[in-house]
Amino acid sequence: MRILHVLLAVLFLMLQGAAGQHVFPRPDDPCAIQNGRCFPGICRRPYYWVGTCINGLSCCRRYVEV
């Protein structure tokens, strides 16, 4: 019975792939997921650099004081 569940799960994943859907959708903007903003050039205060945006700009995030 357990093998039936595994086969159904594999079938479901194959059908999703055939339909062109992603099992784990990627976010469109990874900078926004890190609570950042895209700026041209370098990050200035009160922001610090956390990565690069899709369009090549700097992904900057605001300092959080605790």
PDB file of C-alpha atoms in Angstrom:
ATOM      1  CA  MET A   1       0.000   0.000   0.000  1.00  0.00           C
ATOM      2  CA  ARG A   2       2.893   2.346   0.780  1.00  0.00           C
ATOM      3  CA  ILE A   3       4.374   1.872  -2.693  1.00  0.00           C
ATOM      4  CA  LEU A   4       1.067   3.020  -4.178  1.00  0.00           C
ATOM      5  CA  HIS A   5       1.346   6.336  -2.322  1.00  0.00           C
ATOM      6  CA  VAL A   6       4.899   6.830  -3.579  1.00  0.00           C
ATOM      7  CA  LEU A   7       3.875   6.041  -7.154  1.00  0.00           C
ATOM      8  CA  LEU A   8       0.985   8.488  -6.955  1.00  0.00           C
ATOM      9  CA  ALA A   9       3.306  11.201  -5.652  1.00  0.00           C
ATOM     10  CA  VAL A  10       5.763  10.576  -8.499  1.00  0.00           C
ATOM     11  CA  LEU A  11       2.926  10.637 -11.023  1.00  0.00           C
ATOM     12  CA  PHE A  12       1.682  13.929  -9.606  1.00  0.00           C
ATOM     13  CA  LEU A  13       5.163  15.502  -9.886  1.00  0.00           C
ATOM     14  CA  MET A  14       5.521  14.252 -13.460  1.00  0.00           C
ATOM     15  CA  LEU A  15       2.157  15.699 -14.437  1.00  0.00           C
ATOM     16  CA  GLN A  16       3.110  19.065 -12.946  1.00  0.00           C
ATOM     17  CA  GLY A  17       6.330  19.051 -14.945  1.00  0.00           C
ATOM     18  CA  ALA A  18       4.465  18.129 -18.120  1.00  0.00           C
ATOM     19  CA  ALA A  19       2.023  20.987 -17.542  1.00  0.00           C
ATOM     20  CA  GLY A  20       4.913  23.437 -17.280  1.00  0.00           C
ATOM     21  CA  GLN A  21       4.338  24.296 -13.642  1.00  0.00           C
ATOM     22  CA  HIS A  22       7.163  24.528 -11.150  1.00  0.00           C
ATOM     23  CA  VAL A  23       6.897  22.458  -8.023  1.00  0.00           C
ATOM     24  CA  PHE A  24       8.728  25.156  -6.049  1.00  0.00           C
ATOM     25  CA  PRO A  25       8.154  28.503  -7.748  1.00  0.00           C
ATOM     26  CA  ARG A  26      11.141  30.859  -7.652  1.00  0.00           C
ATOM     27  CA  PRO A  27      10.595  34.370  -6.430  1.00  0.00           C
ATOM     28  CA  ASP A  28      10.750  37.042  -9.099  1.00  0.00           C
ATOM     29  CA  ASP A  29      12.783  39.460  -6.985  1.00  0.00           C
ATOM     30  CA  PRO A  30      15.255  37.885  -4.546  1.00  0.00           C
ATOM     31  CA  CYS A  31      16.216  41.346  -3.270  1.00  0.00           C
ATOM     32  CA  ALA A  32      12.656  42.025  -2.108  1.00  0.00           C
ATOM     33  CA  ILE A  33      12.631  38.719  -0.231  1.00  0.00           C
ATOM     34  CA  GLN A  34      15.611  39.965   1.791  1.00  0.00           C
ATOM     35  CA  ASN A  35      13.671  43.199   2.512  1.00  0.00           C
ATOM     36  CA  GLY A  36      16.069  45.099   0.271  1.00  0.00           C
ATOM     37  CA  ARG A  37      15.801  47.747  -2.420  1.00  0.00           C
ATOM     38  CA  CYS A  38      17.695  48.125  -5.679  1.00  0.00           C
ATOM     39  CA  PHE A  39      19.953  51.189  -5.955  1.00  0.00           C
ATOM     40  CA  PRO A  40      22.410  52.239  -8.655  1.00  0.00           C
ATOM     41  CA  GLY A  41      26.013  52.316  -7.486  1.00  0.00           C
ATOM     42  CA  ILE A  42      27.019  51.573  -3.919  1.00  0.00           C
ATOM     43  CA  CYS A  43      24.787  51.435  -0.867  1.00  0.00           C
ATOM     44  CA  ARG A  44      24.882  54.534   1.307  1.00  0.00           C
ATOM     45  CA  ARG A  45      23.855  54.970   4.919  1.00  0.00           C
ATOM     46  CA  PRO A  46      21.438  53.882   6.407  1.00  0.00           C
ATOM     47  CA  TYR A  47      21.603  50.953   3.936  1.00  0.00           C
ATOM     48  CA  TYR A  48      24.149  48.148   3.571  1.00  0.00           C
ATOM     49  CA  TRP A  49      24.862  45.852   0.631  1.00  0.00           C
ATOM     50  CA  VAL A  50      23.243  42.380   0.667  1.00  0.00           C
ATOM     51  CA  GLY A  51      23.614  41.318  -2.961  1.00  0.00           C
ATOM     52  CA  THR A  52      22.973  42.170  -6.582  1.00  0.00           C
ATOM     53  CA  CYS A  53      19.555  42.712  -8.137  1.00  0.00           C
ATOM     54  CA  ILE A  54      18.417  40.986 -11.322  1.00  0.00           C
ATOM     55  CA  ASN A  55      19.047  44.126 -13.388  1.00  0.00           C
ATOM     56  CA  GLY A  56      22.615  44.525 -12.049  1.00  0.00           C
ATOM     57  CA  LEU A  57      21.909  47.204  -9.444  1.00  0.00           C
ATOM     58  CA  SER A  58      23.021  46.896  -5.829  1.00  0.00           C
ATOM     59  CA  CYS A  59      20.578  45.268  -3.437  1.00  0.00           C
ATOM     60  CA  CYS A  60      20.664  47.371  -0.278  1.00  0.00           C
ATOM     61  CA  ARG A  61      18.998  46.719   3.054  1.00  0.00           C
ATOM     62  CA  ARG A  62      18.291  49.202   5.815  1.00  0.00           C
ATOM     63  CA  TYR A  63      20.098  48.840   9.134  1.00  0.00           C
ATOM     64  CA  VAL A  64      17.841  47.612  11.912  1.00  0.00           C
ATOM     65  CA  GLU A  65      18.715  48.872  15.365  1.00  0.00           C
ATOM     66  CA  VAL A  66      17.712  46.657  18.252  1.00  0.00           C
TER      67      VAL A  66
END
